[in-house]
C-alpha cells in the first residue's frame, strides 16, 4: 500500500480531567488502606512543626520513617508528587517536561510559604507556646498561617512578576488539584463519619441545607434582582444567578450552556466571580474570626456557601480555620483539628454535586418554555440531556 493511501489512525482519546482526578485520588486512598494491615505506606510525607530553629521544623509524619530526616522527607514528598502529577499531565496531553519544571517552582514556593507560616512569631498561639519557643509576641495564626503567606506571595507574583507567573502556568492547575483533594477528602469524610456519627449527622444536615439555600432560595432571589433591579436579559441573569449563588465558574458555564447563551456571557460572569472570590478570601475569614469564633462549624459552612470558586472556598476555609482556632486556643478552647476545613469542603461538595442536575432543569425550562421550538413541539428529555 502506498504512503498516500495508508489509513490515518485516529489518536487515542484522552481521559477527562475528572477521570484523572478520581483515579489518582482513589490510588492515594487505596494506598493509605495498607495501614489496616500494619504497612505505613504514606508515613514518609513531610510535616512541619511550629519552629524558631529551622533545622528542627521538618520531619516525616510517621516515626517509622524517622531515618529519612526532615529534608529527606521533604525531598521524597516532592519526588512522589512530581511523579504522580506529571503522570496526570501526560494523561491530559500536556508537555510533561514543561509541567515538571513549573511544578518544581510551584512546590518550592508553596512549601516555603507553609514553612514561613509555621514560624513561631506567626504560629504560636497560647502563652505556653510562646514561652516554649521563647518568643515575646505572636500573630497567633497557628501553622496554617502558611495559607495567608501563600496567598500574599501568589498575589505578588501574579501582579509584579507576570512573566514568571506565565512560566508557572502549566503547573497552576487548581481545578485538577482541588478535584484530587476532594476525592481524598471525600474518603476521609466517609471514614471519619463512621467513627463520629454525631458530628457526621451535623455535616450532612449542613450539606443538605446548603443545597436548599443555594438552589431554591439564593438562585431565584438573585435572578429576580438581576432581571427586575438591574434590567438584565434572561441570557445574562441566569448565568449570573448561578455563578453568584451556586459555585462560581462551573455553575456559570454550565448554566450558559444549558440556556444556549452566547459564549462570552458565562466567560464574563466567571471573571467577575473569580475577582470577587479573591476579595471574599481576604475579608470573610476576618469577619468569621470576629463574630463566629464560638460557632466554628457555622463559620466553616459559611465559607463553603459564600465563596463561590472551589479553590477560593477551600482557601477561605483553611484561613478561617487557622484564625478561629487561634482565637479559641488563646481563650483555652481547643477545637478538633481539620474539622472546619472538612465542613467547608463538605458544603462545597454538596453544592457542586447538583450543578449537572440544575443545568438539566434549566435546559428543560429554557428549551420548552422560554425559547420553545417553532410550532410548539417540545424537546424530549433525552435530547436535552
mmCIF file with all atom_site columns, N, CA and C in Angstrom, residues 258-296:
data_model
loop_
_atom_site.group_PDB
_atom_site.id
_atom_site.type_symbol
_atom_site.label_atom_id
_atom_site.label_alt_id
_atom_site.label_comp_id
_atom_site.label_asym_id
_atom_site.label_entity_id
_atom_site.label_seq_id
_atom_site.pdbx_PDB_ins_code
_atom_site.Cartn_x
_atom_site.Cartn_y
_atom_site.Cartn_z
_atom_site.occupancy
_atom_site.B_iso_or_equiv
_atom_site.pdbx_formal_charge
_atom_site.auth_seq_id
_atom_site.auth_comp_id
_atom_site.auth_asym_id
_atom_site.auth_atom_id
_atom_site.pdbx_PDB_model_num
ATOM 1   N N  . UNK A 1 258 ? -26.520 25.428 29.225 1.00 0.00 ? 258 UNK A N  1
ATOM 2   C CA . UNK A 1 258 ? -27.878 24.884 29.320 1.00 0.00 ? 258 UNK A CA 1
ATOM 3   C C  . UNK A 1 258 ? -28.899 25.770 28.626 1.00 0.00 ? 258 UNK A C  1
ATOM 4   N N  . UNK A 1 259 ? -28.733 27.092 28.740 1.00 0.00 ? 259 UNK A N  1
ATOM 5   C CA . UNK A 1 259 ? -29.717 28.004 28.147 1.00 0.00 ? 259 UNK A CA 1
ATOM 6   C C  . UNK A 1 259 ? -29.270 28.514 26.784 1.00 0.00 ? 259 UNK A C  1
ATOM 7   N N  . UNK A 1 260 ? -28.135 27.972 26.293 1.00 0.00 ? 260 UNK A N  1
ATOM 8   C CA . UNK A 1 260 ? -27.597 28.345 24.980 1.00 0.00 ? 260 UNK A CA 1
ATOM 9   C C  . UNK A 1 260 ? -27.288 29.839 24.897 1.00 0.00 ? 260 UNK A C  1
ATOM 10  N N  . UNK A 1 261 ? -26.661 30.347 25.947 1.00 0.00 ? 261 UNK A N  1
ATOM 11  C CA . UNK A 1 261 ? -26.227 31.746 25.937 1.00 0.00 ? 261 UNK A CA 1
ATOM 12  C C  . UNK A 1 261 ? -25.008 31.889 25.033 1.00 0.00 ? 261 UNK A C  1
ATOM 13  N N  . UNK A 1 262 ? -24.754 33.110 24.582 1.00 0.00 ? 262 UNK A N  1
ATOM 14  C CA . UNK A 1 262 ? -23.548 33.363 23.799 1.00 0.00 ? 262 UNK A CA 1
ATOM 15  C C  . UNK A 1 262 ? -22.316 33.023 24.637 1.00 0.00 ? 262 UNK A C  1
ATOM 16  N N  . UNK A 1 263 ? -21.238 32.518 24.028 1.00 0.00 ? 263 UNK A N  1
ATOM 17  C CA . UNK A 1 263 ? -20.067 32.064 24.799 1.00 0.00 ? 263 UNK A CA 1
ATOM 18  C C  . UNK A 1 263 ? -19.475 33.129 25.707 1.00 0.00 ? 263 UNK A C  1
ATOM 19  N N  . UNK A 1 264 ? -19.522 34.393 25.272 1.00 0.00 ? 264 UNK A N  1
ATOM 20  C CA . UNK A 1 264 ? -18.886 35.431 26.083 1.00 0.00 ? 264 UNK A CA 1
ATOM 21  C C  . UNK A 1 264 ? -19.634 35.709 27.382 1.00 0.00 ? 264 UNK A C  1
ATOM 22  N N  . UNK A 1 265 ? -20.912 35.331 27.458 1.00 0.00 ? 265 UNK A N  1
ATOM 23  C CA . UNK A 1 265 ? -21.699 35.633 28.662 1.00 0.00 ? 265 UNK A CA 1
ATOM 24  C C  . UNK A 1 265 ? -21.165 34.880 29.885 1.00 0.00 ? 265 UNK A C  1
ATOM 25  N N  . UNK A 1 266 ? -21.089 33.537 29.858 1.00 0.00 ? 266 UNK A N  1
ATOM 26  C CA . UNK A 1 266 ? -20.554 32.851 31.047 1.00 0.00 ? 266 UNK A CA 1
ATOM 27  C C  . UNK A 1 266 ? -19.097 33.179 31.323 1.00 0.00 ? 266 UNK A C  1
ATOM 28  N N  . UNK A 1 267 ? -18.323 33.496 30.276 1.00 0.00 ? 267 UNK A N  1
ATOM 29  C CA . UNK A 1 267 ? -16.916 33.855 30.479 1.00 0.00 ? 267 UNK A CA 1
ATOM 30  C C  . UNK A 1 267 ? -16.800 35.142 31.284 1.00 0.00 ? 267 UNK A C  1
ATOM 31  N N  . UNK A 1 268 ? -17.578 36.154 30.907 1.00 0.00 ? 268 UNK A N  1
ATOM 32  C CA . UNK A 1 268 ? -17.544 37.425 31.631 1.00 0.00 ? 268 UNK A CA 1
ATOM 33  C C  . UNK A 1 268 ? -18.071 37.263 33.058 1.00 0.00 ? 268 UNK A C  1
ATOM 34  N N  . UNK A 1 269 ? -19.139 36.500 33.208 1.00 0.00 ? 269 UNK A N  1
ATOM 35  C CA . UNK A 1 269 ? -19.680 36.255 34.549 1.00 0.00 ? 269 UNK A CA 1
ATOM 36  C C  . UNK A 1 269 ? -18.646 35.526 35.409 1.00 0.00 ? 269 UNK A C  1
ATOM 37  N N  . UNK A 1 270 ? -17.981 34.539 34.826 1.00 0.00 ? 270 UNK A N  1
ATOM 38  C CA . UNK A 1 270 ? -16.968 33.790 35.566 1.00 0.00 ? 270 UNK A CA 1
ATOM 39  C C  . UNK A 1 270 ? -15.831 34.691 36.019 1.00 0.00 ? 270 UNK A C  1
ATOM 40  N N  . UNK A 1 271 ? -15.414 35.612 35.153 1.00 0.00 ? 271 UNK A N  1
ATOM 41  C CA . UNK A 1 271 ? -14.338 36.540 35.511 1.00 0.00 ? 271 UNK A CA 1
ATOM 42  C C  . UNK A 1 271 ? -14.737 37.398 36.701 1.00 0.00 ? 271 UNK A C  1
ATOM 43  N N  . UNK A 1 272 ? -15.972 37.881 36.688 1.00 0.00 ? 272 UNK A N  1
ATOM 44  C CA . UNK A 1 272 ? -16.455 38.683 37.814 1.00 0.00 ? 272 UNK A CA 1
ATOM 45  C C  . UNK A 1 272 ? -16.461 37.871 39.105 1.00 0.00 ? 272 UNK A C  1
ATOM 46  N N  . UNK A 1 273 ? -16.894 36.622 39.006 1.00 0.00 ? 273 UNK A N  1
ATOM 47  C CA . UNK A 1 273 ? -16.967 35.767 40.190 1.00 0.00 ? 273 UNK A CA 1
ATOM 48  C C  . UNK A 1 273 ? -15.575 35.519 40.765 1.00 0.00 ? 273 UNK A C  1
ATOM 49  N N  . UNK A 1 274 ? -14.602 35.255 39.879 1.00 0.00 ? 274 UNK A N  1
ATOM 50  C CA . UNK A 1 274 ? -13.236 34.988 40.339 1.00 0.00 ? 274 UNK A CA 1
ATOM 51  C C  . UNK A 1 274 ? -12.647 36.208 41.041 1.00 0.00 ? 274 UNK A C  1
ATOM 52  N N  . UNK A 1 275 ? -12.836 37.384 40.450 1.00 0.00 ? 275 UNK A N  1
ATOM 53  C CA . UNK A 1 275 ? -12.322 38.615 41.068 1.00 0.00 ? 275 UNK A CA 1
ATOM 54  C C  . UNK A 1 275 ? -12.958 38.825 42.442 1.00 0.00 ? 275 UNK A C  1
ATOM 55  N N  . UNK A 1 276 ? -14.265 38.627 42.513 1.00 0.00 ? 276 UNK A N  1
ATOM 56  C CA . UNK A 1 276 ? -14.962 38.824 43.786 1.00 0.00 ? 276 UNK A CA 1
ATOM 57  C C  . UNK A 1 276 ? -14.539 37.779 44.812 1.00 0.00 ? 276 UNK A C  1
ATOM 58  N N  . UNK A 1 277 ? -14.226 36.551 44.344 1.00 0.00 ? 277 UNK A N  1
ATOM 59  C CA . UNK A 1 277 ? -13.802 35.494 45.269 1.00 0.00 ? 277 UNK A CA 1
ATOM 60  C C  . UNK A 1 277 ? -12.501 35.865 45.971 1.00 0.00 ? 277 UNK A C  1
ATOM 61  N N  . UNK A 1 278 ? -11.589 36.522 45.246 1.00 0.00 ? 278 UNK A N  1
ATOM 62  C CA . UNK A 1 278 ? -10.331 36.958 45.862 1.00 0.00 ? 278 UNK A CA 1
ATOM 63  C C  . UNK A 1 278 ? -10.611 37.924 47.006 1.00 0.00 ? 278 UNK A C  1
ATOM 64  N N  . UNK A 1 279 ? -11.543 38.852 46.772 1.00 0.00 ? 279 UNK A N  1
ATOM 65  C CA . UNK A 1 279 ? -11.913 39.812 47.822 1.00 0.00 ? 279 UNK A CA 1
ATOM 66  C C  . UNK A 1 279 ? -12.530 39.079 49.013 1.00 0.00 ? 279 UNK A C  1
ATOM 67  N N  . UNK A 1 280 ? -13.380 38.085 48.722 1.00 0.00 ? 280 UNK A N  1
ATOM 68  C CA . UNK A 1 280 ? -14.015 37.323 49.803 1.00 0.00 ? 280 UNK A CA 1
ATOM 69  C C  . UNK A 1 280 ? -12.983 36.591 50.656 1.00 0.00 ? 280 UNK A C  1
ATOM 70  N N  . UNK A 1 281 ? -11.970 36.008 49.995 1.00 0.00 ? 281 UNK A N  1
ATOM 71  C CA . UNK A 1 281 ? -10.939 35.275 50.732 1.00 0.00 ? 281 UNK A CA 1
ATOM 72  C C  . UNK A 1 281 ? -10.202 36.191 51.702 1.00 0.00 ? 281 UNK A C  1
ATOM 73  N N  . UNK A 1 282 ? -10.015 37.437 51.317 1.00 0.00 ? 282 UNK A N  1
ATOM 74  C CA . UNK A 1 282 ? -9.301  38.383 52.167 1.00 0.00 ? 282 UNK A CA 1
ATOM 75  C C  . UNK A 1 282 ? -10.152 38.898 53.322 1.00 0.00 ? 282 UNK A C  1
ATOM 76  N N  . UNK A 1 283 ? -11.463 39.008 53.111 1.00 0.00 ? 283 UNK A N  1
ATOM 77  C CA . UNK A 1 283 ? -12.323 39.693 54.086 1.00 0.00 ? 283 UNK A CA 1
ATOM 78  C C  . UNK A 1 283 ? -13.126 38.735 54.964 1.00 0.00 ? 283 UNK A C  1
ATOM 79  N N  . UNK A 1 284 ? -13.771 37.734 54.358 1.00 0.00 ? 284 UNK A N  1
ATOM 80  C CA . UNK A 1 284 ? -14.710 36.895 55.115 1.00 0.00 ? 284 UNK A CA 1
ATOM 81  C C  . UNK A 1 284 ? -14.073 36.137 56.283 1.00 0.00 ? 284 UNK A C  1
ATOM 82  N N  . UNK A 1 285 ? -12.858 35.571 56.143 1.00 0.00 ? 285 UNK A N  1
ATOM 83  C CA . UNK A 1 285 ? -12.270 34.896 57.308 1.00 0.00 ? 285 UNK A CA 1
ATOM 84  C C  . UNK A 1 285 ? -12.083 35.815 58.514 1.00 0.00 ? 285 UNK A C  1
ATOM 85  N N  . UNK A 1 286 ? -11.743 37.074 58.267 1.00 0.00 ? 286 UNK A N  1
ATOM 86  C CA . UNK A 1 286 ? -11.583 38.021 59.373 1.00 0.00 ? 286 UNK A CA 1
ATOM 87  C C  . UNK A 1 286 ? -12.923 38.292 60.054 1.00 0.00 ? 286 UNK A C  1
ATOM 88  N N  . UNK A 1 287 ? -13.989 38.399 59.237 1.00 0.00 ? 287 UNK A N  1
ATOM 89  C CA . UNK A 1 287 ? -15.326 38.594 59.812 1.00 0.00 ? 287 UNK A CA 1
ATOM 90  C C  . UNK A 1 287 ? -15.727 37.371 60.630 1.00 0.00 ? 287 UNK A C  1
ATOM 91  N N  . UNK A 1 288 ? -15.429 36.183 60.088 1.00 0.00 ? 288 UNK A N  1
ATOM 92  C CA . UNK A 1 288 ? -15.767 34.948 60.804 1.00 0.00 ? 288 UNK A CA 1
ATOM 93  C C  . UNK A 1 288 ? -15.021 34.866 62.130 1.00 0.00 ? 288 UNK A C  1
ATOM 94  N N  . UNK A 1 289 ? -13.746 35.245 62.135 1.00 0.00 ? 289 UNK A N  1
ATOM 95  C CA . UNK A 1 289 ? -12.978 35.215 63.382 1.00 0.00 ? 289 UNK A CA 1
ATOM 96  C C  . UNK A 1 289 ? -13.562 36.180 64.417 1.00 0.00 ? 289 UNK A C  1
ATOM 97  N N  . UNK A 1 290 ? -14.017 37.339 63.946 1.00 0.00 ? 290 UNK A N  1
ATOM 98  C CA . UNK A 1 290 ? -14.520 38.364 64.860 1.00 0.00 ? 290 UNK A CA 1
ATOM 99  C C  . UNK A 1 290 ? -15.866 37.984 65.465 1.00 0.00 ? 290 UNK A C  1
ATOM 100 N N  . UNK A 1 291 ? -16.763 37.450 64.630 1.00 0.00 ? 291 UNK A N  1
ATOM 101 C CA . UNK A 1 291 ? -18.143 37.250 65.086 1.00 0.00 ? 291 UNK A CA 1
ATOM 102 C C  . UNK A 1 291 ? -18.544 35.790 65.279 1.00 0.00 ? 291 UNK A C  1
ATOM 103 N N  . UNK A 1 292 ? -17.754 34.825 64.792 1.00 0.00 ? 292 UNK A N  1
ATOM 104 C CA . UNK A 1 292 ? -18.178 33.427 64.823 1.00 0.00 ? 292 UNK A CA 1
ATOM 105 C C  . UNK A 1 292 ? -17.148 32.506 65.464 1.00 0.00 ? 292 UNK A C  1
ATOM 106 N N  . UNK A 1 293 ? -16.263 33.036 66.280 1.00 0.00 ? 293 UNK A N  1
ATOM 107 C CA . UNK A 1 293 ? -15.208 32.196 66.851 1.00 0.00 ? 293 UNK A CA 1
ATOM 108 C C  . UNK A 1 293 ? -15.768 31.107 67.761 1.00 0.00 ? 293 UNK A C  1
ATOM 109 N N  . UNK A 1 294 ? -16.981 31.305 68.289 1.00 0.00 ? 294 UNK A N  1
ATOM 110 C CA . UNK A 1 294 ? -17.601 30.296 69.149 1.00 0.00 ? 294 UNK A CA 1
ATOM 111 C C  . UNK A 1 294 ? -18.601 29.422 68.385 1.00 0.00 ? 294 UNK A C  1
ATOM 112 N N  . UNK A 1 295 ? -18.697 29.633 67.074 1.00 0.00 ? 295 UNK A N  1
ATOM 113 C CA . UNK A 1 295 ? -19.540 28.802 66.204 1.00 0.00 ? 295 UNK A CA 1
ATOM 114 C C  . UNK A 1 295 ? -18.695 28.349 65.015 1.00 0.00 ? 295 UNK A C  1
ATOM 115 N N  . UNK A 1 296 ? -17.687 27.513 65.251 1.00 0.00 ? 296 UNK A N  1
ATOM 116 C CA . UNK A 1 296 ? -16.728 27.182 64.186 1.00 0.00 ? 296 UNK A CA 1
ATOM 117 C C  . UNK A 1 296 ? -17.345 26.484 62.979 1.00 0.00 ? 296 UNK A C  1
#
